[in-house]
JSON list of C-alpha atoms in Angstrom, two decimals:
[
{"chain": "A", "resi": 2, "resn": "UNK", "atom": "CA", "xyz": [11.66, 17.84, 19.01]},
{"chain": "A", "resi": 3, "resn": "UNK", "atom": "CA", "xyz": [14.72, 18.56, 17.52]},
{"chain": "A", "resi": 4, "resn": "UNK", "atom": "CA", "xyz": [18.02, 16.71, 17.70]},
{"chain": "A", "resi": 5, "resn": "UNK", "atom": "CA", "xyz": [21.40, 18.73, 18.64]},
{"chain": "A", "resi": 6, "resn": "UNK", "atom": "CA", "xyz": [24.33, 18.47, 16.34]},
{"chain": "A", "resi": 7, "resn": "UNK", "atom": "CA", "xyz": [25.81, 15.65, 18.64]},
{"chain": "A", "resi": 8, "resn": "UNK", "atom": "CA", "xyz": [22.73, 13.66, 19.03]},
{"chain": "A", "resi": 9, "resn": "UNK", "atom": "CA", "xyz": [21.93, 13.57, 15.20]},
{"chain": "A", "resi": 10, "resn": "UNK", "atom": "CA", "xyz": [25.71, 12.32, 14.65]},
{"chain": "A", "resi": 11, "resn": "UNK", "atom": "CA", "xyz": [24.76, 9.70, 17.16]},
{"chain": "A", "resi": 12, "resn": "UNK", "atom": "CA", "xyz": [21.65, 8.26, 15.62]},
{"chain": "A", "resi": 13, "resn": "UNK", "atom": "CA", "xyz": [23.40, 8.64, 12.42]},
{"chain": "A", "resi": 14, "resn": "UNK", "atom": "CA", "xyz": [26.29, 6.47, 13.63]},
{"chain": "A", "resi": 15, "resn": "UNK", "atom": "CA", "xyz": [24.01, 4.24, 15.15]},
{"chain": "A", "resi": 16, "resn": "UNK", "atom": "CA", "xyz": [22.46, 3.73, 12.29]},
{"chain": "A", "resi": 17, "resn": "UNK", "atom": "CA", "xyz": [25.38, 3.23, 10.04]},
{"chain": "A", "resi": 18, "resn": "UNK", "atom": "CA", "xyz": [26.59, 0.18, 12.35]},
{"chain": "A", "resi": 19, "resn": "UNK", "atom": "CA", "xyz": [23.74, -1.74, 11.39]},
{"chain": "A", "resi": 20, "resn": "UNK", "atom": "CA", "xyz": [24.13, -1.12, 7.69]},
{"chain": "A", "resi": 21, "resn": "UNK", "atom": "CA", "xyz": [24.55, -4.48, 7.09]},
{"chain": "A", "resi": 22, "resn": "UNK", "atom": "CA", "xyz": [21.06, -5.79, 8.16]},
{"chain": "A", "resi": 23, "resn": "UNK", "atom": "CA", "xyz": [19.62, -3.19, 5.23]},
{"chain": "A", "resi": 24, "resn": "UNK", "atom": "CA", "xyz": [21.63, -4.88, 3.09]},
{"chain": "A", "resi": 25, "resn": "UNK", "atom": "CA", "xyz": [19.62, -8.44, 4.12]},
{"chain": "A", "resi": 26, "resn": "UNK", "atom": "CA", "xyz": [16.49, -6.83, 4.44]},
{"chain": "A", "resi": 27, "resn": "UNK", "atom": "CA", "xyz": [16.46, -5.44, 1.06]},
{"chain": "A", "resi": 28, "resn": "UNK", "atom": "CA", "xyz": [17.93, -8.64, -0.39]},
{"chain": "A", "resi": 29, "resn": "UNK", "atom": "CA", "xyz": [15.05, -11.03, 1.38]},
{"chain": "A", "resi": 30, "resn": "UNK", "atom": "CA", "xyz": [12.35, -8.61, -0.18]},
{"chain": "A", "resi": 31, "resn": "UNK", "atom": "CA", "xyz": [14.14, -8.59, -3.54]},
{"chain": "A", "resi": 32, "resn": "UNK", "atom": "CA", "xyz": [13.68, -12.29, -3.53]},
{"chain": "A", "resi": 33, "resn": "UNK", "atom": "CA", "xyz": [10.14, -11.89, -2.52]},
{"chain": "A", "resi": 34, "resn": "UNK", "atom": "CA", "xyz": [9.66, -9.98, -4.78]},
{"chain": "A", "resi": 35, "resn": "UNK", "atom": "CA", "xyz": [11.14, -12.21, -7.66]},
{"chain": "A", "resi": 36, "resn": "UNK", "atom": "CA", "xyz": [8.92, -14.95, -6.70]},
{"chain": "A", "resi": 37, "resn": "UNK", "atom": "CA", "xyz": [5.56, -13.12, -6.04]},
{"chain": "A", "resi": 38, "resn": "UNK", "atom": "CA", "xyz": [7.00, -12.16, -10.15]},
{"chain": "A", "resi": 39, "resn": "UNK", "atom": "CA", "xyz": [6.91, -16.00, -10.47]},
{"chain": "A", "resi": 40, "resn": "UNK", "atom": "CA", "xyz": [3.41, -16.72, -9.49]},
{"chain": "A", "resi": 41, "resn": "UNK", "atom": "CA", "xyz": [1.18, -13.55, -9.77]},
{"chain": "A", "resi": 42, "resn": "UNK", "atom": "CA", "xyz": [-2.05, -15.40, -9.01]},
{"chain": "A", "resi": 43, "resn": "UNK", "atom": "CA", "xyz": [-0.60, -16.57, -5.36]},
{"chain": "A", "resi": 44, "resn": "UNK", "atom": "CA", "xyz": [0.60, -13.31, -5.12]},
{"chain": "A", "resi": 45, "resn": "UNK", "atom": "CA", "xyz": [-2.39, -11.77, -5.40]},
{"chain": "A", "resi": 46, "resn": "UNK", "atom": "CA", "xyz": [-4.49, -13.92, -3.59]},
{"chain": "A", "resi": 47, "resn": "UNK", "atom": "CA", "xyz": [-1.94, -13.23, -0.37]},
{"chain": "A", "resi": 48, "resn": "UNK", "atom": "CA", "xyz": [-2.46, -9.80, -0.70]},
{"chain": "A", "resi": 49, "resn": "UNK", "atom": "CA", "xyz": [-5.96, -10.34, -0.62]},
{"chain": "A", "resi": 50, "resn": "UNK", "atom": "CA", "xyz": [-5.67, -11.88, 2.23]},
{"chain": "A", "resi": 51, "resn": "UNK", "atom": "CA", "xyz": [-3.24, -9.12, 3.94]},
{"chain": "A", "resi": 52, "resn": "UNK", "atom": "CA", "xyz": [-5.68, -6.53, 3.25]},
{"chain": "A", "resi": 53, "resn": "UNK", "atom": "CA", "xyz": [-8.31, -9.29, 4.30]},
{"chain": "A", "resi": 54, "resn": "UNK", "atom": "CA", "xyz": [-6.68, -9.59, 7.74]},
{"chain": "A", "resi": 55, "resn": "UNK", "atom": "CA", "xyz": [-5.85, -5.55, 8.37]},
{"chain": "A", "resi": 56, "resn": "UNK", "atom": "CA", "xyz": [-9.72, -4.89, 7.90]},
{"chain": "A", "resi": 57, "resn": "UNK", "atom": "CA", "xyz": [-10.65, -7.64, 10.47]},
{"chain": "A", "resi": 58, "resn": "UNK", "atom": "CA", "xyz": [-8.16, -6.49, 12.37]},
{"chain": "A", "resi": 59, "resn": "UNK", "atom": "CA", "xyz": [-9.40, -2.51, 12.09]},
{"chain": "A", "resi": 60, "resn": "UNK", "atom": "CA", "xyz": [-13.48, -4.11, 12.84]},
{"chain": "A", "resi": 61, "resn": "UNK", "atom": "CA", "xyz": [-12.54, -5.80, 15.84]},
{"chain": "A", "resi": 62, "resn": "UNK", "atom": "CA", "xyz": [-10.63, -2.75, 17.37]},
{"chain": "A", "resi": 63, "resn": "UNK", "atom": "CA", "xyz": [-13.67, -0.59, 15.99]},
{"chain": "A", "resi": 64, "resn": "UNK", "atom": "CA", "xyz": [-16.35, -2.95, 17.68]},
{"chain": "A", "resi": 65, "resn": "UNK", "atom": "CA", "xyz": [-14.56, -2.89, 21.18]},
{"chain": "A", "resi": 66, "resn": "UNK", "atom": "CA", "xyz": [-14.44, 1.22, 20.39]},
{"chain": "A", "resi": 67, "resn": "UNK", "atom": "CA", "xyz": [-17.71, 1.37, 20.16]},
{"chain": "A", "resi": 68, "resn": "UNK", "atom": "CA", "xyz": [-18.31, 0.03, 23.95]},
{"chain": "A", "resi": 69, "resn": "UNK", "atom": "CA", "xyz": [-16.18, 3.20, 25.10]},
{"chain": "A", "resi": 70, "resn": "UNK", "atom": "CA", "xyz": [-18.35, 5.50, 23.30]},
{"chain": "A", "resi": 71, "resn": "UNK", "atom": "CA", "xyz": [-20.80, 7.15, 25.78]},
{"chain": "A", "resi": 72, "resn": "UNK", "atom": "CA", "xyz": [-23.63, 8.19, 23.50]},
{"chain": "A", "resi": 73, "resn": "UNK", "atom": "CA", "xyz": [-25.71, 5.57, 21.60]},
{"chain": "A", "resi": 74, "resn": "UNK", "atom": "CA", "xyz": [-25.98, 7.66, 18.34]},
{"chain": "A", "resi": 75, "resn": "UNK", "atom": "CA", "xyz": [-22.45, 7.20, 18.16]},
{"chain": "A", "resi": 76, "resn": "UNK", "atom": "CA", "xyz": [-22.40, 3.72, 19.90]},
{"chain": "A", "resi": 77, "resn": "UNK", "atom": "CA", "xyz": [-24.45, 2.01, 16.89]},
{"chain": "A", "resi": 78, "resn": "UNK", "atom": "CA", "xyz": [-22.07, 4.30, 14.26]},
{"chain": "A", "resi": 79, "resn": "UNK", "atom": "CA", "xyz": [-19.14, 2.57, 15.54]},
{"chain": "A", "resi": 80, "resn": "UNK", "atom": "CA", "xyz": [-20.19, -0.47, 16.09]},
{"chain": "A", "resi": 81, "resn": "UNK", "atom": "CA", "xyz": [-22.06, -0.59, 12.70]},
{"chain": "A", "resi": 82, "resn": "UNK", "atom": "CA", "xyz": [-18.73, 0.30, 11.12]},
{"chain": "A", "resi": 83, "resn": "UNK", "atom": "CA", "xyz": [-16.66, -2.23, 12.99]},
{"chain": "A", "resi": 84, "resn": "UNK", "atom": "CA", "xyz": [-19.32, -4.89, 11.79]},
{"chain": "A", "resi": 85, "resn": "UNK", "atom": "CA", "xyz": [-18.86, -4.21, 8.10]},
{"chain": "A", "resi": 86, "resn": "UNK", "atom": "CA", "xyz": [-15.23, -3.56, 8.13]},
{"chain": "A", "resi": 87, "resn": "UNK", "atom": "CA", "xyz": [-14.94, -7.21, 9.99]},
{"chain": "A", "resi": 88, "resn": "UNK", "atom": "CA", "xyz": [-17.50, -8.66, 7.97]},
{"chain": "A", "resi": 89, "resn": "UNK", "atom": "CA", "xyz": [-15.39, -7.43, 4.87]},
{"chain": "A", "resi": 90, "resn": "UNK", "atom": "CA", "xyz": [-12.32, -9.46, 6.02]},
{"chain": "A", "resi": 91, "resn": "UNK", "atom": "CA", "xyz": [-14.40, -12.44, 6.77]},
{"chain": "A", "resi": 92, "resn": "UNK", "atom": "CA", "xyz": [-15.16, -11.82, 3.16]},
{"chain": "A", "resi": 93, "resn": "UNK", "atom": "CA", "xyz": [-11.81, -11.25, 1.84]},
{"chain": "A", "resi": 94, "resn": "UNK", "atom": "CA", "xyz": [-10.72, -15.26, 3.62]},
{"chain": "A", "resi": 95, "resn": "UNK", "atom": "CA", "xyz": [-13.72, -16.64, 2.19]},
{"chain": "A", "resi": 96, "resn": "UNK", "atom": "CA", "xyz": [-13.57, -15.60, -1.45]},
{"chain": "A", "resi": 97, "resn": "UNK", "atom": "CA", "xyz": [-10.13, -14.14, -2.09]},
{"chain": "A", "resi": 98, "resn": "UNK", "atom": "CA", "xyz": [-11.43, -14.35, -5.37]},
{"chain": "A", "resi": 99, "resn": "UNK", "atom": "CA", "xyz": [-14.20, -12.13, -5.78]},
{"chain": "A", "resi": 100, "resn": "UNK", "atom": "CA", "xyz": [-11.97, -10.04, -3.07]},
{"chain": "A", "resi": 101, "resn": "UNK", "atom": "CA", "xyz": [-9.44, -9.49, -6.09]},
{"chain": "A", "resi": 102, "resn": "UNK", "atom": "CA", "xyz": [-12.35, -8.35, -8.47]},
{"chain": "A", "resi": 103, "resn": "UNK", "atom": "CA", "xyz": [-13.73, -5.79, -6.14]},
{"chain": "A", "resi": 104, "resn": "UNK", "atom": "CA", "xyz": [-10.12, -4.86, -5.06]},
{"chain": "A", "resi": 105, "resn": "UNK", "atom": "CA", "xyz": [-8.73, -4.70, -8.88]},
{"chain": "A", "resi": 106, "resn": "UNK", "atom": "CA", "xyz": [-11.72, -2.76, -9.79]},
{"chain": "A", "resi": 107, "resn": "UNK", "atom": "CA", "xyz": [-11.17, -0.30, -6.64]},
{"chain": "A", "resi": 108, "resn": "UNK", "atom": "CA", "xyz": [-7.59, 0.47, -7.46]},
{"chain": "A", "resi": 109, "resn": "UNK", "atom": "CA", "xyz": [-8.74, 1.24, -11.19]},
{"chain": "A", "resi": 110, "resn": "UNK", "atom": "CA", "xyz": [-10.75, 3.64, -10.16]},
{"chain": "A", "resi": 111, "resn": "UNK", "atom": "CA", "xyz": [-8.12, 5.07, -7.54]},
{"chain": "A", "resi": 112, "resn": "UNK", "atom": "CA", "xyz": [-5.65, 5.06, -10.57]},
{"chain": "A", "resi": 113, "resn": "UNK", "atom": "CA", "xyz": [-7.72, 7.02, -12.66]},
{"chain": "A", "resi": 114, "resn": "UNK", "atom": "CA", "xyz": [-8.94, 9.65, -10.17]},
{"chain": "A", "resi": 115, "resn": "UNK", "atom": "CA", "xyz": [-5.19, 10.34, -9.01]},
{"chain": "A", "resi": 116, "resn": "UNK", "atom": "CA", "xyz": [-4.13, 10.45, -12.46]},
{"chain": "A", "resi": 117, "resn": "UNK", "atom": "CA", "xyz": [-7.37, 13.28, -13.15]},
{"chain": "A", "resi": 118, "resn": "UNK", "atom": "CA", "xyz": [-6.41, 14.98, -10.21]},
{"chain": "A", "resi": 119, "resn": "UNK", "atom": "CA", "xyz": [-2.69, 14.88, -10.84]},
{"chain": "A", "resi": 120, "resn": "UNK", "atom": "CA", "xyz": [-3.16, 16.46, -14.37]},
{"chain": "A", "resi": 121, "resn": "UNK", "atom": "CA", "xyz": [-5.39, 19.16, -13.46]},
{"chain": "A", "resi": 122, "resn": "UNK", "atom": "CA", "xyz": [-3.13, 19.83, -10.51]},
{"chain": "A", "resi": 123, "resn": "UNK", "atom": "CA", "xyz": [0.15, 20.46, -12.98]},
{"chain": "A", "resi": 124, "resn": "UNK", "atom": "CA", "xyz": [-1.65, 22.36, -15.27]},
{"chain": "A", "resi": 125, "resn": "UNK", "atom": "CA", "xyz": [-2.69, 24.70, -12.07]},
{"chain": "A", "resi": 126, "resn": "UNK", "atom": "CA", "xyz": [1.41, 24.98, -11.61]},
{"chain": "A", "resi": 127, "resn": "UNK", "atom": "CA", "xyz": [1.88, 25.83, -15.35]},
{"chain": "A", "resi": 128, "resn": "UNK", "atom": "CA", "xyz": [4.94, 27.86, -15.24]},
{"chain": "A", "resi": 129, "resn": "UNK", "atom": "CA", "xyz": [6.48, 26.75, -12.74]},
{"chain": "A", "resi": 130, "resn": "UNK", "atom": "CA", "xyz": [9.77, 24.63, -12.57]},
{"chain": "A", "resi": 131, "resn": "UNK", "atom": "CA", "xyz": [8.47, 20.98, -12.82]},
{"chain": "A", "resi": 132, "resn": "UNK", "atom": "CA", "xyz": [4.81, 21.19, -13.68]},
{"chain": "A", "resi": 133, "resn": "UNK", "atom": "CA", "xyz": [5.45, 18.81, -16.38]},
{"chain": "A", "resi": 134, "resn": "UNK", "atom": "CA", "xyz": [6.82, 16.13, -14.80]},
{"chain": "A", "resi": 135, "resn": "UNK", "atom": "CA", "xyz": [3.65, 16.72, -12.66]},
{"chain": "A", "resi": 136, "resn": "UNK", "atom": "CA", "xyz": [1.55, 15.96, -15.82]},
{"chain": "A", "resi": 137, "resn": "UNK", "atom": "CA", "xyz": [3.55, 13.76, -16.96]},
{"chain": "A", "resi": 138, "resn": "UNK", "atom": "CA", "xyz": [2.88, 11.29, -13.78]},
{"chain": "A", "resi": 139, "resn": "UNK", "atom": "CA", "xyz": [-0.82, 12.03, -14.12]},
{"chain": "A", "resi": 140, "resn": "UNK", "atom": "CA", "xyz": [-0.95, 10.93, -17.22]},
{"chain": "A", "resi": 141, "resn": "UNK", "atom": "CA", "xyz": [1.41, 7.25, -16.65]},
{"chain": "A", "resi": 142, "resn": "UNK", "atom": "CA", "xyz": [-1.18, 7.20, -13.47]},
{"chain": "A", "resi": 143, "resn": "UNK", "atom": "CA", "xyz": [-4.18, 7.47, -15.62]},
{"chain": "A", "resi": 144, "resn": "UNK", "atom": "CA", "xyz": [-3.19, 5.31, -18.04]},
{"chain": "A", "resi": 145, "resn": "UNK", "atom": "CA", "xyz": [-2.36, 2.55, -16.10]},
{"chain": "A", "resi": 146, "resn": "UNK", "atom": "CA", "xyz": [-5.75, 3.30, -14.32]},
{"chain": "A", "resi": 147, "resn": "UNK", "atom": "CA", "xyz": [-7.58, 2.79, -17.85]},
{"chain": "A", "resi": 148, "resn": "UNK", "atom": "CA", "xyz": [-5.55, -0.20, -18.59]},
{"chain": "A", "resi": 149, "resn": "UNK", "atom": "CA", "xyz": [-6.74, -1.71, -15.34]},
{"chain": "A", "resi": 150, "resn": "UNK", "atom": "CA", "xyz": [-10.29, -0.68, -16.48]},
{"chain": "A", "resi": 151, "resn": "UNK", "atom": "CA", "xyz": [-10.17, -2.05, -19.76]},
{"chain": "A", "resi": 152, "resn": "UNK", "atom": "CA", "xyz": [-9.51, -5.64, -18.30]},
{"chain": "A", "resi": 153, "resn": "UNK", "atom": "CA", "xyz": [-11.43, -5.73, -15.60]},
{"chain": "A", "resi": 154, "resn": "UNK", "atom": "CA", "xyz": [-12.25, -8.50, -14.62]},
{"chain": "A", "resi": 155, "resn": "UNK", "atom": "CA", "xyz": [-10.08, -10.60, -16.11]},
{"chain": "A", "resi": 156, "resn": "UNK", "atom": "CA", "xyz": [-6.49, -9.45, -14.78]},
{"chain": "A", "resi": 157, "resn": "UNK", "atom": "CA", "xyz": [-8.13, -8.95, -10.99]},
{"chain": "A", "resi": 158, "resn": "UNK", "atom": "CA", "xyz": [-6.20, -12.74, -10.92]},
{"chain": "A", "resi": 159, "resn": "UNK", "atom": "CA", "xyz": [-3.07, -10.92, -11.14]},
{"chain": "A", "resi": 160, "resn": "UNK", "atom": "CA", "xyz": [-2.67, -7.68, -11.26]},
{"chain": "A", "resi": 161, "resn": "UNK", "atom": "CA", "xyz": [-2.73, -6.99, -7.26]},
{"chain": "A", "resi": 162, "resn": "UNK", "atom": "CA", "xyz": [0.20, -9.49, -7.11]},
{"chain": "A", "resi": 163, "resn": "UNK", "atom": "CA", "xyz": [2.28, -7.61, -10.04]},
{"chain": "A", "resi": 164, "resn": "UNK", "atom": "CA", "xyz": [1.40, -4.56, -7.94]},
{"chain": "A", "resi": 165, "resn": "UNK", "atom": "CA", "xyz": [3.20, -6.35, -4.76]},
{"chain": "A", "resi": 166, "resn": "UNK", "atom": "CA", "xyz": [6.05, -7.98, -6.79]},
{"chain": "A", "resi": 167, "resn": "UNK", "atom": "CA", "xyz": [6.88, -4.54, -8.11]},
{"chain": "A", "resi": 168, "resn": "UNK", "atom": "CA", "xyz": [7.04, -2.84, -4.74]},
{"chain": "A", "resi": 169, "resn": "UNK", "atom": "CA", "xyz": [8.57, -5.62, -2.73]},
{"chain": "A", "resi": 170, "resn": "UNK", "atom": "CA", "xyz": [11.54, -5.27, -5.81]},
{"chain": "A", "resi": 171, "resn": "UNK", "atom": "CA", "xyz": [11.46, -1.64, -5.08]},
{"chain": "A", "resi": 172, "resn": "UNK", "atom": "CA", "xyz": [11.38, -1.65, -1.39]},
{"chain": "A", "resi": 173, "resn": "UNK", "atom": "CA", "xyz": [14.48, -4.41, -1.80]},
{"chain": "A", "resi": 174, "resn": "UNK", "atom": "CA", "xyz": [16.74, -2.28, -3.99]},
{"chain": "A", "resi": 175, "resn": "UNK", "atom": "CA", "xyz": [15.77, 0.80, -2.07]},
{"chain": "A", "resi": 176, "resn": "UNK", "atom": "CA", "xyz": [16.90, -0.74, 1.32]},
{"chain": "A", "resi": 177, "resn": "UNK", "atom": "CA", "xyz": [20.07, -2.60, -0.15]},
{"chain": "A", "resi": 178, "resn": "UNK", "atom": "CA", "xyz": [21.25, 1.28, -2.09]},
{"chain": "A", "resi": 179, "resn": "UNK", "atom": "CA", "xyz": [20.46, 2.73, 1.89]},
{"chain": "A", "resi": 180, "resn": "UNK", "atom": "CA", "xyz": [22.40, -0.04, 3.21]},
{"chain": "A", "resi": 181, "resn": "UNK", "atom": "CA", "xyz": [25.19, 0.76, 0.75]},
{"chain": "A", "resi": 182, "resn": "UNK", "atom": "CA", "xyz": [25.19, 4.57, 1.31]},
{"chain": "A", "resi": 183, "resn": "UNK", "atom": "CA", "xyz": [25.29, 3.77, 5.04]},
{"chain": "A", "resi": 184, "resn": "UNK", "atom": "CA", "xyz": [28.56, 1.61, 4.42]},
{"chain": "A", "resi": 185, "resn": "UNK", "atom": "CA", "xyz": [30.38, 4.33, 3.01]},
{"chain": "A", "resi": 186, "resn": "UNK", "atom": "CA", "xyz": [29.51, 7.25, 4.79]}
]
């Protein structure tokens, strides 16, 4: 679907009347994210429980999918899957602890194969306009991976919430500079 010259100006207009809420939605997370800064251990415990509560959520919906499924093959699949993603929530409210350890230790790895795949990716591009930068970001992404590693498990008490704090301060400055733009255009 695209929009006509008129429409777009409309939903752009629209849009720029409510600058203002931007503005206080990118302040509130700002804050948020200045005191999940304060207190990285509650920090990361809530996020714990956030992804806690999105997998029991996901193995709930799964289990009732697996009663529309027609074939039992694909029944028990379904179901099976909807019991261990639940059961892995359950987990996630029980222990938020351990939660963080496993969690921690799964983003390590995440960090480091991104950072791998980044680097072999901009050395594919070699040549091209911006294949460094490319590298560049695989190797701050690997790093950080390693540096994870290297502590694990010791930081898993704190360095999910450090993750949030940073991206609720970067979600909150990105929707207060929209808010902004929106203002003056």
């Amino acid at each position: 679907m695209t929009l006509s010259g008129d429409a777009l100006r409309n939903v752009v207009d629209q849009t720029r009347a409510k600058w203002g809420w931007f503005v206080a939605l990118g302040i509130l997370l700002l804050l948020f994210g200045i005191i999940a800064f304060g207190n990285l251990f509650v920090a990361t415990v809530a996020s714990v429980y956030l992804v806690g509560w999105m997998m029991l959520f996901a193995g709930v919906v799964e289990i009732i999918h697996a009663f529309g499924v027609k074939t039992w093959g694909r029944f028990f699949y379904w179901l099976l899957s909807g019991i261990l993603y639940a059961v892995a929530g359950f987990f996630a409210f029980y222990n938020p602890l351990l939660a963080s350890t496993v969690l921690t230790f799964l983003l390590a790895v995440a960090l480091i194969a991104a950072g791998v795949l980044r680097i072999w990716v901009g050395f594919q591009q070699k040549g091209t306009s911006g294949w460094g930068w490319v590298v560049a970001a695989g190797v701050i992404t690997l790093l950080a991976g390693i540096l994870i590693a290297l502590r694990w498990p010791v930081n898993s008490l704190w360095v999910l919430g450090l993750f949030l704090a940073i991206d609720l301060i970067f979600q909150g400055w990105a929707f207060i500079a929209l808010g902004l733009a929106l203002k003056r255009a």
